[in-house]
mmCIF file of C-alpha atoms and ligand atoms in Angstrom:
data_model
loop_
_atom_site.group_PDB
_atom_site.id
_atom_site.type_symbol
_atom_site.label_atom_id
_atom_site.label_comp_id
_atom_site.label_asym_id
_atom_site.label_seq_id
_atom_site.Cartn_x
_atom_site.Cartn_y
_atom_site.Cartn_z
ATOM 1 C CA MET A 1 -106.967 55.865 82.515
ATOM 2 C CA PRO A 2 -103.748 54.512 81.003
ATOM 3 C CA VAL A 3 -100.837 56.884 81.441
ATOM 4 C CA PRO A 4 -99.605 58.289 78.089
ATOM 5 C CA THR A 5 -96.133 56.948 77.291
ATOM 6 C CA VAL A 6 -93.433 58.657 75.249
ATOM 7 C CA ARG A 7 -90.107 57.179 74.213
ATOM 8 C CA SER A 8 -88.257 60.116 72.653
ATOM 9 C CA ARG A 9 -86.956 63.278 74.242
ATOM 10 C CA THR A 10 -88.481 65.317 71.400
ATOM 11 C CA GLU A 11 -92.008 64.193 72.353
ATOM 12 C CA LEU A 12 -91.180 64.627 76.047
ATOM 13 C CA ARG A 13 -89.924 68.181 75.560
ATOM 14 C CA ALA A 14 -92.925 69.228 73.471
ATOM 15 C CA ILE A 15 -95.362 68.068 76.166
ATOM 16 C CA VAL A 16 -93.409 69.639 79.038
ATOM 17 C CA ALA A 17 -93.055 72.912 77.077
ATOM 18 C CA GLY A 18 -96.856 73.078 76.827
ATOM 19 C CA TRP A 19 -97.224 72.648 80.591
ATOM 20 C CA LYS A 20 -94.594 75.259 81.351
ATOM 21 C CA ALA A 21 -96.174 77.729 78.909
ATOM 22 C CA ALA A 22 -99.374 77.329 80.950
ATOM 23 C CA GLY A 23 -97.438 78.179 84.133
ATOM 24 C CA GLU A 24 -97.596 74.641 85.552
ATOM 25 C CA THR A 25 -94.877 73.122 87.751
ATOM 26 C CA VAL A 26 -93.384 69.743 86.830
ATOM 27 C CA GLY A 27 -92.232 66.944 89.160
ATOM 28 C CA VAL A 28 -90.244 63.920 88.021
ATOM 29 C CA VAL A 29 -89.780 60.512 89.640
ATOM 30 C CA PRO A 30 -86.805 58.711 88.077
ATOM 31 C CA THR A 31 -87.010 54.905 88.384
ATOM 32 C CA MET A 32 -85.642 51.748 86.840
ATOM 33 C CA GLY A 33 -89.126 50.194 86.853
ATOM 34 C CA ALA A 34 -90.338 47.033 88.614
ATOM 35 C CA LEU A 35 -92.389 49.491 90.609
ATOM 36 C CA HIS A 36 -93.374 48.792 94.209
ATOM 37 C CA ALA A 37 -94.963 50.777 97.018
ATOM 38 C CA GLY A 38 -91.674 52.624 97.660
ATOM 39 C CA HIS A 39 -91.707 54.060 94.140
ATOM 40 C CA LEU A 40 -95.429 54.782 94.407
ATOM 41 C CA SER A 41 -94.851 56.796 97.607
ATOM 42 C CA LEU A 42 -92.514 59.031 95.589
ATOM 43 C CA VAL A 43 -95.171 59.362 92.896
ATOM 44 C CA GLU A 44 -97.766 60.352 95.510
ATOM 45 C CA ALA A 45 -95.426 62.986 96.935
ATOM 46 C CA ALA A 46 -94.838 64.289 93.403
ATOM 47 C CA THR A 47 -98.530 64.528 92.574
ATOM 48 C CA ALA A 48 -99.134 66.381 95.853
ATOM 49 C CA GLY A 49 -96.250 68.803 95.245
ATOM 50 C CA SER A 50 -96.366 69.581 91.509
ATOM 51 C CA ASP A 51 -99.047 70.359 88.909
ATOM 52 C CA ARG A 52 -97.710 67.786 86.450
ATOM 53 C CA VAL A 53 -95.842 64.538 87.108
ATOM 54 C CA VAL A 54 -93.530 62.558 84.846
ATOM 55 C CA VAL A 55 -92.369 59.079 85.883
ATOM 56 C CA THR A 56 -89.320 57.775 84.051
ATOM 57 C CA LEU A 57 -88.558 54.079 83.530
ATOM 58 C CA PHE A 58 -85.027 53.359 82.374
ATOM 59 C CA VAL A 59 -82.772 50.494 83.394
ATOM 60 C CA ASN A 60 -79.545 52.460 83.130
ATOM 61 C CA PRO A 61 -76.739 50.169 81.936
ATOM 62 C CA ARG A 62 -74.080 52.672 83.041
ATOM 63 C CA GLN A 63 -74.862 52.276 86.736
ATOM 64 C CA PHE A 64 -74.437 48.493 86.729
ATOM 65 C CA ASN A 65 -70.901 47.371 87.436
ATOM 66 C CA ASP A 66 -71.963 43.721 87.089
ATOM 67 C CA ALA A 67 -73.309 42.414 83.750
ATOM 68 C CA ALA A 68 -75.181 39.559 85.472
ATOM 69 C CA ASP A 69 -76.982 42.025 87.762
ATOM 70 C CA LEU A 70 -78.012 44.111 84.738
ATOM 71 C CA ALA A 71 -79.253 41.029 82.872
ATOM 72 C CA ALA A 72 -81.244 39.822 85.915
ATOM 73 C CA TYR A 73 -82.809 43.213 86.655
ATOM 74 C CA PRO A 74 -86.615 42.860 86.341
ATOM 75 C CA ARG A 75 -88.253 44.616 83.367
ATOM 76 C CA THR A 76 -91.999 44.933 83.835
ATOM 77 C CA GLU A 77 -93.199 47.945 81.837
ATOM 78 C CA THR A 78 -96.787 46.714 81.332
ATOM 79 C CA GLU A 79 -97.274 46.012 85.036
ATOM 80 C CA ASP A 80 -95.575 49.302 85.942
ATOM 81 C CA ALA A 81 -97.927 51.286 83.686
ATOM 82 C CA ALA A 82 -100.911 49.508 85.298
ATOM 83 C CA LYS A 83 -99.697 50.457 88.789
ATOM 84 C CA LEU A 84 -99.394 54.115 87.770
ATOM 85 C CA ALA A 85 -102.807 54.272 86.038
ATOM 86 C CA PRO A 86 -104.819 55.010 89.234
ATOM 87 C CA LEU A 87 -102.400 57.779 90.277
ATOM 88 C CA ALA A 88 -102.398 61.319 88.917
ATOM 89 C CA VAL A 89 -99.383 60.710 86.667
ATOM 90 C CA ASP A 90 -99.397 62.776 83.487
ATOM 91 C CA LEU A 91 -96.661 61.075 81.527
ATOM 92 C CA LEU A 92 -94.509 57.969 81.491
ATOM 93 C CA TYR A 93 -91.118 58.533 79.837
ATOM 94 C CA VAL A 94 -89.520 55.258 78.769
ATOM 95 C CA PRO A 95 -86.516 56.395 76.752
ATOM 96 C CA ASP A 96 -85.092 54.068 74.148
ATOM 97 C CA GLY A 97 -81.409 53.389 74.832
ATOM 98 C CA ASP A 98 -80.297 55.671 71.974
ATOM 99 C CA GLN A 99 -82.222 58.583 73.507
ATOM 100 C CA MET A 100 -79.911 58.391 76.501
ATOM 101 C CA TYR A 101 -76.644 57.166 74.983
ATOM 102 C CA PRO A 102 -76.598 57.802 71.215
ATOM 103 C CA PRO A 103 -73.535 56.804 69.188
ATOM 104 C CA GLY A 104 -70.671 59.120 70.079
ATOM 105 C CA PHE A 105 -71.881 59.736 73.635
ATOM 106 C CA ALA A 106 -68.728 60.559 75.595
ATOM 107 C CA THR A 107 -69.565 62.450 78.788
ATOM 108 C CA THR A 108 -69.412 61.096 82.331
ATOM 109 C CA ILE A 109 -70.349 63.086 85.405
ATOM 110 C CA SER A 110 -68.348 62.144 88.466
ATOM 111 C CA VAL A 111 -69.232 63.514 91.900
ATOM 112 C CA ALA A 112 -66.271 63.326 94.297
ATOM 113 C CA GLY A 113 -66.549 63.026 98.077
ATOM 114 C CA VAL A 114 -70.044 61.647 98.741
ATOM 115 C CA SER A 115 -69.615 59.069 95.948
ATOM 116 C CA GLU A 116 -66.549 57.609 97.629
ATOM 117 C CA GLY A 117 -66.704 54.774 100.152
ATOM 118 C CA LEU A 118 -69.703 52.550 100.965
ATOM 119 C CA CYS A 119 -71.430 51.588 97.647
ATOM 120 C CA GLY A 120 -68.829 53.692 95.795
ATOM 121 C CA THR A 121 -66.061 51.318 96.871
ATOM 122 C CA HIS A 122 -67.939 48.123 96.136
ATOM 123 C CA ARG A 123 -69.639 49.150 92.896
ATOM 124 C CA PRO A 124 -66.927 50.926 90.863
ATOM 125 C CA GLY A 125 -68.429 53.374 88.384
ATOM 126 C CA HIS A 126 -71.939 53.024 89.834
ATOM 127 C CA PHE A 127 -72.340 56.618 91.018
ATOM 128 C CA ASP A 128 -70.804 58.007 87.813
ATOM 129 C CA GLY A 129 -73.568 56.146 85.983
ATOM 130 C CA VAL A 130 -76.200 57.450 88.411
ATOM 131 C CA ALA A 131 -74.965 61.063 88.263
ATOM 132 C CA THR A 132 -74.791 61.013 84.462
ATOM 133 C CA VAL A 133 -78.266 59.556 83.939
ATOM 134 C CA VAL A 134 -79.901 61.728 86.623
ATOM 135 C CA ALA A 135 -78.363 64.883 85.113
ATOM 136 C CA LYS A 136 -79.713 63.833 81.714
ATOM 137 C CA LEU A 137 -83.185 63.010 83.043
ATOM 138 C CA LEU A 138 -83.421 66.323 84.925
ATOM 139 C CA LEU A 139 -82.285 68.266 81.852
ATOM 140 C CA GLN A 140 -84.490 66.297 79.440
ATOM 141 C CA THR A 141 -87.614 66.688 81.560
ATOM 142 C CA GLY A 142 -86.870 70.237 82.713
ATOM 143 C CA ALA A 143 -88.522 69.285 86.005
ATOM 144 C CA ASP A 144 -88.855 71.820 88.828
ATOM 145 C CA ARG A 145 -88.686 69.048 91.457
ATOM 146 C CA ALA A 146 -87.311 65.516 91.481
ATOM 147 C CA TYR A 147 -88.194 62.861 94.054
ATOM 148 C CA PHE A 148 -85.759 60.273 95.412
ATOM 149 C CA GLY A 149 -85.951 57.652 98.158
ATOM 150 C CA GLU A 150 -83.916 57.771 101.366
ATOM 151 C CA LYS A 151 -83.480 54.018 100.939
ATOM 152 C CA ASP A 152 -80.612 54.894 98.593
ATOM 153 C CA TRP A 153 -79.165 57.441 101.028
ATOM 154 C CA GLN A 154 -75.766 57.773 99.393
ATOM 155 C CA GLN A 155 -77.406 58.190 95.972
ATOM 156 C CA LEU A 156 -79.622 60.948 97.391
ATOM 157 C CA GLN A 157 -76.564 62.837 98.654
ATOM 158 C CA VAL A 158 -74.796 62.352 95.291
ATOM 159 C CA VAL A 159 -77.815 63.811 93.480
ATOM 160 C CA ARG A 160 -78.031 66.777 95.883
ATOM 161 C CA ARG A 161 -74.333 67.547 95.308
ATOM 162 C CA LEU A 162 -74.751 67.160 91.530
ATOM 163 C CA VAL A 163 -77.599 69.682 91.155
ATOM 164 C CA THR A 164 -75.889 72.153 93.477
ATOM 165 C CA ASP A 165 -72.549 71.935 91.684
ATOM 166 C CA LEU A 166 -73.968 72.052 88.135
ATOM 167 C CA ASP A 167 -76.598 74.750 88.881
ATOM 168 C CA ILE A 168 -79.394 72.473 87.669
ATOM 169 C CA PRO A 169 -82.577 74.382 88.578
ATOM 170 C CA CYS A 170 -84.376 71.455 90.176
ATOM 171 C CA GLU A 171 -85.311 70.974 93.830
ATOM 172 C CA ILE A 172 -84.368 67.522 95.131
ATOM 173 C CA VAL A 173 -86.946 66.037 97.489
ATOM 174 C CA GLY A 174 -85.937 63.032 99.644
ATOM 175 C CA ARG A 175 -88.682 60.702 100.895
ATOM 176 C CA PRO A 176 -88.640 58.113 103.724
ATOM 177 C CA THR A 177 -87.971 54.425 103.074
ATOM 178 C CA VAL A 178 -91.107 52.331 102.650
ATOM 179 C CA ARG A 179 -90.844 48.967 104.419
ATOM 180 C CA GLU A 180 -92.700 45.659 104.578
ATOM 181 C CA ALA A 181 -94.545 44.976 107.837
ATOM 182 C CA ASP A 182 -91.508 42.969 109.039
ATOM 183 C CA GLY A 183 -89.156 45.884 108.404
ATOM 184 C CA LEU A 184 -87.562 44.784 105.121
ATOM 185 C CA ALA A 185 -87.016 47.833 102.900
ATOM 186 C CA LEU A 186 -88.945 47.452 99.657
ATOM 187 C CA SER A 187 -86.634 46.858 96.710
ATOM 188 C CA SER A 188 -87.039 45.570 93.166
ATOM 189 C CA ARG A 189 -84.295 43.075 94.054
ATOM 190 C CA ASN A 190 -86.508 41.469 96.750
ATOM 191 C CA LEU A 191 -88.319 39.707 93.873
ATOM 192 C CA ARG A 192 -85.190 37.594 93.406
ATOM 193 C CA LEU A 193 -85.097 36.225 96.971
ATOM 194 C CA THR A 194 -86.062 32.575 97.520
ATOM 195 C CA ALA A 195 -88.722 31.911 100.174
ATOM 196 C CA ALA A 196 -86.033 30.968 102.702
ATOM 197 C CA GLU A 197 -83.985 34.079 101.900
ATOM 198 C CA ARG A 198 -87.084 36.266 102.147
ATOM 199 C CA ALA A 199 -87.635 34.873 105.658
ATOM 200 C CA SER A 200 -84.059 35.859 106.646
ATOM 201 C CA ALA A 201 -84.089 39.275 104.973
ATOM 202 C CA PRO A 202 -85.727 41.339 107.769
ATOM 203 C CA ALA A 203 -82.683 40.602 109.959
ATOM 204 C CA LEU A 204 -80.842 43.364 108.096
ATOM 205 C CA ALA A 205 -83.187 46.165 109.190
ATOM 206 C CA GLN A 206 -83.570 44.613 112.640
ATOM 207 C CA ALA A 207 -79.817 44.571 113.213
ATOM 208 C CA LEU A 208 -79.563 48.194 112.088
ATOM 209 C CA GLY A 209 -82.364 49.184 114.473
ATOM 210 C CA VAL A 210 -80.742 47.447 117.430
ATOM 211 C CA ALA A 211 -77.360 49.037 116.663
ATOM 212 C CA ALA A 212 -78.834 52.509 116.105
ATOM 213 C CA ARG A 213 -80.621 52.397 119.468
ATOM 214 C CA ALA A 214 -77.516 51.055 121.211
ATOM 215 C CA ILE A 215 -75.333 53.856 119.809
ATOM 216 C CA ALA A 216 -77.946 56.453 120.788
ATOM 217 C CA GLY A 217 -77.903 54.927 124.266
ATOM 218 C CA GLY A 218 -74.133 55.315 124.602
ATOM 219 C CA THR A 219 -72.721 51.987 123.374
ATOM 220 C CA ALA A 220 -69.398 52.432 121.565
ATOM 221 C CA PRO A 221 -70.080 52.375 117.790
ATOM 222 C CA ALA A 222 -67.463 49.652 117.160
ATOM 223 C CA THR A 223 -69.171 47.360 119.689
ATOM 224 C CA ALA A 224 -72.642 47.982 118.234
ATOM 225 C CA LEU A 225 -71.389 47.461 114.651
ATOM 226 C CA ASP A 226 -69.678 44.165 115.574
ATOM 227 C CA ALA A 227 -72.886 42.873 117.161
ATOM 228 C CA ALA A 228 -74.953 43.936 114.139
ATOM 229 C CA ARG A 229 -72.526 42.249 111.715
ATOM 230 C CA ALA A 230 -72.717 39.031 113.745
ATOM 231 C CA ALA A 231 -76.541 39.140 113.843
ATOM 232 C CA ILE A 232 -76.774 39.659 110.059
ATOM 233 C CA LEU A 233 -74.455 36.712 109.355
ATOM 234 C CA ALA A 234 -76.220 34.515 111.932
ATOM 235 C CA ALA A 235 -79.519 35.169 110.122
ATOM 236 C CA GLY A 236 -78.118 33.589 106.934
ATOM 237 C CA PHE A 237 -76.582 36.455 104.975
ATOM 238 C CA ARG A 238 -73.385 35.220 103.320
ATOM 239 C CA GLU A 239 -71.423 38.483 103.437
ATOM 240 C CA VAL A 240 -71.658 41.936 104.978
ATOM 241 C CA GLU A 241 -70.123 44.092 102.264
ATOM 242 C CA TYR A 242 -70.027 47.181 104.454
ATOM 243 C CA LEU A 243 -71.631 48.355 107.669
ATOM 244 C CA ASP A 244 -70.646 51.803 108.746
ATOM 245 C CA LEU A 245 -71.587 54.833 110.819
ATOM 246 C CA ARG A 246 -71.339 58.078 108.832
ATOM 247 C CA ARG A 247 -72.322 61.707 109.078
ATOM 248 C CA ASP A 248 -75.816 62.172 107.689
ATOM 249 C CA ALA A 249 -75.288 64.793 104.990
ATOM 250 C CA ASP A 250 -71.782 64.321 103.620
ATOM 251 C CA LEU A 251 -71.140 60.683 104.646
ATOM 252 C CA ALA A 252 -67.811 61.636 106.232
ATOM 253 C CA PRO A 253 -66.661 59.536 109.205
ATOM 254 C CA VAL A 254 -68.348 60.580 112.453
ATOM 255 C CA GLU A 255 -65.897 62.453 114.634
ATOM 256 C CA THR A 256 -67.991 64.240 117.226
ATOM 257 C CA ALA A 257 -70.537 62.411 119.371
ATOM 258 C CA GLY A 258 -74.014 63.821 118.961
ATOM 259 C CA GLU A 259 -73.762 65.105 115.360
ATOM 260 C CA PRO A 260 -76.487 63.763 113.003
ATOM 261 C CA ALA A 261 -75.333 60.296 111.996
ATOM 262 C CA ARG A 262 -76.605 57.274 110.119
ATOM 263 C CA LEU A 263 -75.860 53.571 109.846
ATOM 264 C CA LEU A 264 -75.513 52.286 106.293
ATOM 265 C CA VAL A 265 -75.258 48.643 105.250
ATOM 266 C CA ALA A 266 -74.925 46.443 102.161
ATOM 267 C CA ALA A 267 -75.086 42.671 102.543
ATOM 268 C CA TRP A 268 -75.452 39.625 100.318
ATOM 269 C CA LEU A 269 -78.259 37.132 100.822
ATOM 270 C CA GLY A 270 -77.530 34.340 98.350
ATOM 271 C CA ASP A 271 -77.083 36.087 95.000
ATOM 272 C CA VAL A 272 -78.984 39.206 96.015
ATOM 273 C CA ARG A 273 -77.319 42.336 97.337
ATOM 274 C CA LEU A 274 -79.520 44.304 99.748
ATOM 275 C CA ILE A 275 -78.860 47.789 101.128
ATOM 276 C CA ASP A 276 -80.466 49.714 103.964
ATOM 277 C CA ASN A 277 -79.781 52.654 106.281
ATOM 278 C CA LEU A 278 -81.173 54.180 109.470
ATOM 279 C CA PRO A 279 -80.513 57.409 111.348
ATOM 280 C CA ILE A 280 -79.168 57.283 114.887
ATOM 281 C CA PRO A 281 -82.087 58.557 116.951
ATOM 282 C CA THR A 282 -81.341 61.789 118.777
ATOM 283 C CA VAL A 283 -81.555 61.420 122.518
ATOM 284 C CA GLY A 284 -83.474 63.895 124.621
HETATM 285 P P1 AMP B 301 -84.804 52.366 91.504
HETATM 286 O O1 AMP B 301 -85.914 51.998 90.575
HETATM 287 O O2 AMP B 301 -84.343 51.257 92.363
HETATM 288 O O3 AMP B 301 -83.692 53.100 90.805
HETATM 289 O O4 AMP B 301 -85.426 53.422 92.515
HETATM 290 C C1 AMP B 301 -86.080 54.565 92.046
HETATM 291 C C2 AMP B 301 -86.332 55.480 93.202
HETATM 292 O O5 AMP B 301 -87.164 54.835 94.162
HETATM 293 C C3 AMP B 301 -85.045 55.889 93.932
HETATM 294 O O6 AMP B 301 -85.139 57.259 94.285
HETATM 295 C C4 AMP B 301 -85.075 55.003 95.148
HETATM 296 O O7 AMP B 301 -84.379 55.550 96.257
HETATM 297 C C5 AMP B 301 -86.568 54.933 95.428
HETATM 298 N N1 AMP B 301 -86.891 53.773 96.259
HETATM 299 C C6 AMP B 301 -86.512 52.491 96.057
HETATM 300 N N2 AMP B 301 -86.939 51.711 97.072
HETATM 301 C C7 AMP B 301 -87.582 52.519 97.948
HETATM 302 C C8 AMP B 301 -88.250 52.318 99.197
HETATM 303 N N3 AMP B 301 -88.326 51.110 99.770
HETATM 304 N N4 AMP B 301 -88.796 53.400 99.811
HETATM 305 C C9 AMP B 301 -88.723 54.626 99.245
HETATM 306 N N5 AMP B 301 -88.122 54.895 98.061
HETATM 307 C C10 AMP B 301 -87.559 53.843 97.422
#
């Protein structure tokens, strides 16, 4: 069954109001499309956890700090709808640009703290764009739960902070990163890798895994991070934008050994920027 698609918030609200009047819970999976198994794992979690599921497809111009990246971002609505058809998705919301940013739109939501550093340093304005569009999508859909991937760990923490601070009545559910068999985290940007780059790409997750185990085993973080950086560059990446060890929940620098921590990385393979993250396994 094709999934019904709406493009205006008026139609969206009317349908959701009907569900809510019937006492049904609503889950939303916000995406920028070019759906892969990572997105579909969020959809499956949503269908298991809510009576009704809305998937949103919107390539949000405000979260791109680079016009070339926005222009190159894959747009595959027909294929995306076909991938969702076998799943128990009730509605696809594909807002026209003016539904999100009509003339006169003037509000930006900026989340301090967790938005700073890591991707926040290297993609100025990115998390303002994310926070603004996510707030709008949660308010437009009126969802009870929203599903996000741990692959974008910093984004997940930004969204958690946002709903807490703005009293948005929506539970944020984080889901594990889905990976290829060789460890590469699924990403819409993987479509842009050449065959040779695709062969090098798993080195990113491998280097993180080696470093995470070394740190858990007592190696000094600086030593493990240096070795990981060298391994990523040796595999053919042209630049490691950042590679850092941070506290899990608030992304502050790790000060005390043994507190929940995570390695986060962004690196360039040719013209493609890949990100990944892994927790430091707890010993014992
Ligand atoms: P995007 O379309 O890239 O904005 O991603 C939409 C949602 O899918 C976000 O919550 C991402 O964190 C999530 N996502 C992207 N890649 C993966 C993956 N490999 N595993 C799990 N979730 C993912």
